[in-house]
XYZ file of C-alpha atoms in Angstrom:
370
model
C -18.396 47.089 39.539
C -17.016 50.016 37.594
C -13.635 50.032 35.826
C -11.976 52.015 33.055
C -11.378 50.166 29.794
C -7.630 50.806 29.352
C -4.786 51.868 31.605
C -1.367 52.808 30.189
C 1.879 52.890 32.149
C 5.594 53.160 31.467
C 7.667 50.099 32.244
C 9.352 50.053 35.691
C 6.740 52.491 37.039
C 3.793 51.965 39.416
C 0.209 51.728 38.201
C -3.230 51.567 39.811
C -5.942 49.561 38.044
C -9.084 51.385 39.227
C -12.138 49.376 40.233
C -14.910 50.284 42.666
C -18.375 49.289 43.829
C -21.443 51.184 42.689
C -23.470 52.196 44.547
C -20.820 52.989 47.147
C -20.612 50.479 49.968
C -17.919 48.940 52.144
C -15.972 46.012 50.704
C -14.098 45.207 53.910
C -16.123 42.038 54.556
C -16.207 40.943 50.909
C -13.902 38.662 48.938
C -11.849 40.398 46.237
C -9.982 38.537 43.500
C -7.798 40.036 40.774
C -6.988 37.694 37.890
C -4.604 38.051 34.947
C -5.664 36.791 31.516
C -8.511 34.626 32.919
C -6.118 32.543 35.029
C -8.814 32.043 37.670
C -6.933 29.337 39.586
C -3.983 31.672 40.281
C -5.214 35.105 41.364
C -2.770 37.977 41.163
C -4.237 39.191 44.446
C -6.741 37.508 46.776
C -8.407 39.335 49.666
C -10.460 37.001 51.871
C -11.581 37.072 55.491
C -10.258 40.628 55.761
C -6.697 39.622 54.888
C -4.515 39.211 51.806
C -3.813 35.605 50.850
C -0.850 34.858 48.565
C -0.957 31.039 48.594
C -1.949 30.727 44.914
C -0.318 33.947 43.738
C 2.050 33.644 40.722
C 5.658 34.156 41.803
C 6.139 37.026 39.349
C 3.714 39.181 41.380
C 5.211 38.469 44.804
C 5.774 41.695 46.709
C 4.422 43.842 43.873
C 0.644 43.978 44.459
C -1.602 45.612 47.045
C -4.809 47.607 47.206
C -4.506 51.047 45.667
C -6.647 54.171 45.488
C -8.520 55.150 42.350
C -8.110 58.766 43.460
C -6.390 60.640 46.271
C -9.625 61.207 48.196
C -10.588 57.536 48.140
C -11.358 55.872 51.457
C -10.155 52.496 50.196
C -12.134 49.359 51.019
C -14.412 51.327 53.353
C -15.680 53.267 50.313
C -15.812 50.190 48.077
C -12.530 51.011 46.315
C -10.990 47.644 45.354
C -8.365 49.027 42.942
C -5.192 47.008 42.351
C -1.789 48.666 42.807
C 1.088 47.117 40.846
C 4.674 48.329 41.318
C 7.760 47.946 39.099
C 5.659 47.143 36.039
C 7.231 44.921 33.367
C 6.321 44.232 29.752
C 5.085 40.790 30.837
C 2.420 42.477 32.990
C 0.560 43.822 29.955
C -2.819 42.272 29.200
C -6.341 41.807 30.556
C -7.046 41.999 34.288
C -10.360 40.941 35.844
C -11.644 42.042 39.233
C -14.155 39.685 40.894
C -15.934 40.809 44.071
C -18.330 38.602 46.033
C -20.305 38.530 49.265
C -22.856 36.128 50.706
C -25.607 37.778 48.678
C -23.981 39.290 45.590
C -21.069 38.964 43.181
C -19.846 40.918 40.188
C -16.825 41.169 37.912
C -15.299 43.641 35.463
C -12.223 43.623 33.220
C -9.760 46.166 31.908
C -6.598 46.158 29.783
C -3.170 47.193 31.025
C -0.978 48.665 28.294
C 2.743 48.841 29.076
C 5.071 51.088 27.115
C 8.803 51.692 27.337
C 10.635 54.806 26.168
C 13.990 53.868 24.710
C 17.394 55.471 24.825
C 17.977 58.913 23.346
C 18.672 58.536 19.608
C 22.357 58.267 18.717
C 23.256 60.191 15.564
C 26.512 59.593 13.716
C 27.854 61.067 10.493
C 30.559 59.560 8.307
C 31.980 61.360 5.290
C 31.878 59.193 2.183
C 33.253 59.677 -1.307
C 31.780 62.055 -3.891
C 30.642 64.659 -1.353
C 28.277 62.292 0.434
C 27.734 61.973 4.162
C 26.225 58.832 5.670
C 24.027 59.904 8.579
C 22.698 57.134 10.814
C 20.292 57.101 13.748
C 19.772 54.280 16.223
C 17.964 53.760 19.508
C 17.321 50.755 21.779
C 14.879 49.790 24.502
C 11.438 50.667 23.075
C 8.003 49.130 23.451
C 5.989 49.005 21.359
C 8.001 49.295 18.149
C 8.946 52.977 17.662
C 8.484 55.132 14.606
C 11.504 56.912 13.128
C 11.236 59.853 10.759
C 13.898 61.955 9.061
C 13.466 65.649 8.300
C 15.658 68.482 7.092
C 13.596 70.946 9.102
C 11.145 71.746 6.333
C 10.259 68.443 4.675
C 10.445 64.703 5.292
C 13.431 62.724 3.992
C 13.342 59.133 2.760
C 16.000 56.931 4.394
C 18.070 54.334 2.575
C 17.182 51.786 5.250
C 14.877 51.419 8.256
C 15.375 48.308 10.391
C 13.519 47.192 13.525
C 14.641 44.329 15.749
C 13.350 42.800 18.985
C 15.534 41.552 21.838
C 14.781 38.583 24.072
C 13.442 41.066 26.644
C 10.710 42.077 24.212
C 12.161 45.559 23.787
C 12.527 46.883 20.262
C 15.426 48.674 18.578
C 15.440 50.812 15.462
C 18.259 51.735 13.096
C 18.078 53.907 10.005
C 20.469 55.752 7.730
C 20.480 58.035 4.716
C 22.986 59.620 2.346
C 23.204 63.375 2.018
C 24.972 65.667 -0.418
C 25.811 68.492 1.921
C 29.006 70.213 0.872
C 31.169 71.219 -2.045
C 34.636 69.747 -2.338
C 36.979 72.706 -2.397
C 40.058 72.556 -4.597
C 42.207 74.560 -2.242
C 45.352 76.186 -3.573
C 48.233 77.520 -1.515
C 48.802 81.255 -1.697
C 52.124 82.222 -3.253
C 54.315 83.295 -0.399
C 57.693 84.916 0.053
C 57.958 83.201 3.424
C 61.621 82.272 3.774
C 60.822 79.607 6.355
C 58.802 77.338 4.030
C 58.913 75.968 0.500
C 55.844 75.410 -1.693
C 55.774 73.317 -4.846
C 52.737 71.740 -6.530
C 50.598 72.197 -3.411
C 53.239 70.410 -1.323
C 54.338 72.372 1.694
C 57.321 71.811 3.981
C 59.568 73.779 6.281
C 62.752 75.177 4.836
C 65.869 73.160 5.573
C 67.500 76.317 6.883
C 64.749 76.909 9.458
C 66.147 77.630 12.935
C 66.182 74.684 15.315
C 63.248 74.108 17.648
C 60.146 71.926 17.870
C 57.568 74.591 18.671
C 55.150 75.292 15.798
C 54.547 79.022 15.318
C 53.072 81.467 12.813
C 56.453 81.694 11.079
C 55.709 78.568 9.022
C 51.965 79.160 8.512
C 50.345 79.987 5.182
C 46.793 80.517 3.927
C 45.029 78.937 1.003
C 42.433 80.001 -1.533
C 39.567 80.340 -2.054
C 38.223 82.059 1.037
C 34.740 81.248 2.309
C 31.989 83.430 3.761
C 29.066 80.974 3.553
C 28.168 77.362 2.813
C 29.702 73.980 3.580
C 33.114 72.994 2.222
C 35.483 70.047 2.506
C 39.151 69.509 1.687
C 41.846 67.008 2.583
C 45.488 67.259 3.611
C 48.004 64.416 3.341
C 50.665 64.056 6.026
C 52.723 61.200 4.528
C 55.028 60.491 1.600
C 53.179 58.301 -0.869
C 55.014 55.032 -1.416
C 57.334 55.545 1.541
C 55.787 53.401 4.255
C 58.964 53.520 6.326
C 58.610 57.277 6.779
C 56.247 58.039 9.678
C 53.339 60.493 9.306
C 54.071 64.123 9.886
C 54.178 65.006 13.594
C 54.399 68.790 13.436
C 51.449 70.658 11.862
C 48.434 72.987 12.042
C 45.365 72.442 9.852
C 42.238 74.601 9.951
C 41.019 78.068 8.950
C 41.801 81.675 9.805
C 40.211 85.048 9.170
C 43.652 86.518 8.485
C 44.397 86.997 4.798
C 48.011 87.652 5.795
C 49.608 85.605 8.562
C 51.563 87.650 11.137
C 55.239 86.709 10.893
C 55.771 86.816 14.606
C 56.702 83.629 16.420
C 55.257 85.098 19.631
C 51.826 85.776 18.087
C 49.019 84.061 20.018
C 47.407 81.855 17.383
C 44.174 80.911 19.120
C 40.486 81.013 18.267
C 40.063 84.321 20.100
C 42.476 85.850 17.569
C 40.884 84.331 14.466
C 42.759 81.010 14.252
C 40.682 77.818 14.358
C 42.792 74.723 13.828
C 43.768 71.231 14.920
C 47.453 70.701 15.633
C 50.131 68.153 16.436
C 53.536 68.745 17.985
C 56.521 66.412 18.545
C 56.921 67.708 22.093
C 53.480 66.288 22.948
C 53.475 62.974 21.087
C 50.202 61.118 20.620
C 48.114 64.185 21.412
C 46.060 66.394 19.098
C 45.071 69.862 20.221
C 42.468 72.479 19.268
C 43.406 76.166 19.292
C 40.668 76.946 21.796
C 41.208 79.078 24.870
C 42.096 77.230 27.019
C 43.475 74.557 24.658
C 41.491 71.343 24.234
C 43.612 68.187 23.914
C 42.816 64.549 23.249
C 44.883 61.401 22.806
C 45.042 59.318 19.623
C 46.392 55.793 19.262
C 48.182 56.744 16.035
C 48.744 60.032 14.255
C 46.445 60.456 11.230
C 47.952 60.093 7.779
C 45.344 62.204 6.039
C 43.083 64.871 7.558
C 39.670 65.853 6.196
C 38.443 69.357 7.032
C 34.705 70.071 6.936
C 33.791 73.746 7.277
C 30.135 74.582 7.947
C 30.356 78.360 7.880
C 26.666 79.106 8.464
C 26.298 76.343 11.059
C 29.341 77.583 12.961
C 31.362 74.368 13.098
C 34.749 73.202 11.881
C 35.043 69.408 11.886
C 38.125 67.258 11.420
C 38.159 63.681 10.142
C 40.646 60.894 9.720
C 40.157 60.823 5.953
C 41.371 57.223 5.634
C 38.825 55.564 7.924
C 36.232 58.390 7.732
C 36.058 58.735 11.512
C 35.590 62.128 13.065
C 38.504 63.304 15.189
C 36.641 66.227 16.729
C 34.850 69.468 16.008
C 35.296 73.139 16.772
C 32.053 75.043 17.531
C 32.335 78.757 16.815
C 30.690 81.670 15.032
C 32.386 82.945 11.905
C 32.178 86.495 10.589
C 33.753 87.809 7.439
C 35.831 85.707 5.083
C 37.864 82.772 6.384
C 40.724 81.041 4.583
C 42.154 77.516 4.742
C 45.133 77.480 7.100
C 48.184 75.249 6.751
C 51.348 74.976 8.790
C 53.937 72.245 8.105
C 55.751 72.886 11.372
C 59.385 71.867 11.556
C 61.700 68.902 11.320
C 59.587 66.164 9.662
C 60.686 64.120 6.659
C 57.073 63.872 5.507
C 55.664 67.034 3.900
C 52.152 68.454 3.977
C 50.228 68.030 0.727
C 46.908 69.681 -0.062
C 44.937 67.086 -2.000
C 43.085 67.984 -5.182
C 39.765 66.560 -6.379
C 38.589 66.230 -9.970
C 36.486 69.168 -11.121
C 33.624 66.971 -12.391
C 32.584 65.884 -8.877
C 28.964 66.895 -8.375
C 28.149 68.555 -5.022
């Protein structure tokens, strides 16, 4: 008998364990036994008297075994091909298999190993902004066999994770979870640009609509203002408060824009189309669409939130072409704006109209290390 030493297959797939007579001769009148792990009293497959006999077959193999072909041109038993075909392979099928062939005059046996692997789920990457300019990046994946390897890289060199944990479920499948901390941006101390805008008031980086602003809920360019510094490269992060500190009874601000613009001077035209196509990239909230946040994409992209955020974190990756927004209190990402920046962009703020709570641009201490 001739066999190969090892056969590898993905779980849930079909495999053929090749075995054949040499020299070539018909095996139709012979007895063929396939055994698993030397369990000779319970053959996986028994061929005797020119028929398959499943009387002693383990229940786990019922309906899953038959004769296979070691190659497409094989003539099967007529050519002495006694290969075993196993469908819907499981992890429990891995191990040593022995083929035993006998006739009235001769007998022979040979063994091979079946190796079963399982490719897990696509890795899930998550990023959470921490304090002091750190980002916690985690990676996890389930459903692997054998235990997978996980490596971090920044594209040019390997990174050492803070943790690397493997676990095994009752099914025998392995999971892996790892995370690391990165310093990836500078915290920008954004300042509001002095403005002669009669529709807003600015004091100590606190921004609100003027009490004499005309009635109406719609947020327009009339109440928008830019901040400094501008950015033309790098990664930068700043935060904006939408509540009155110490006034829990006052709800978070409902009317606002927060983002960036490539306009150093905001058009004072309430009909101006403030969308990404015109150089305005922002997240917004409006009282006339309660419980919904909206990106200035074209067409607009909206999503529901269970509660309006009290503090927004803005993460600008100029070179990477993304603008990300976070709930700065629980560090969860609200959404991101993929785009391609060119030229200088400036922080954009708009306090909208009618709220008791102002908009405050938060400041960080200057000794924070990026």
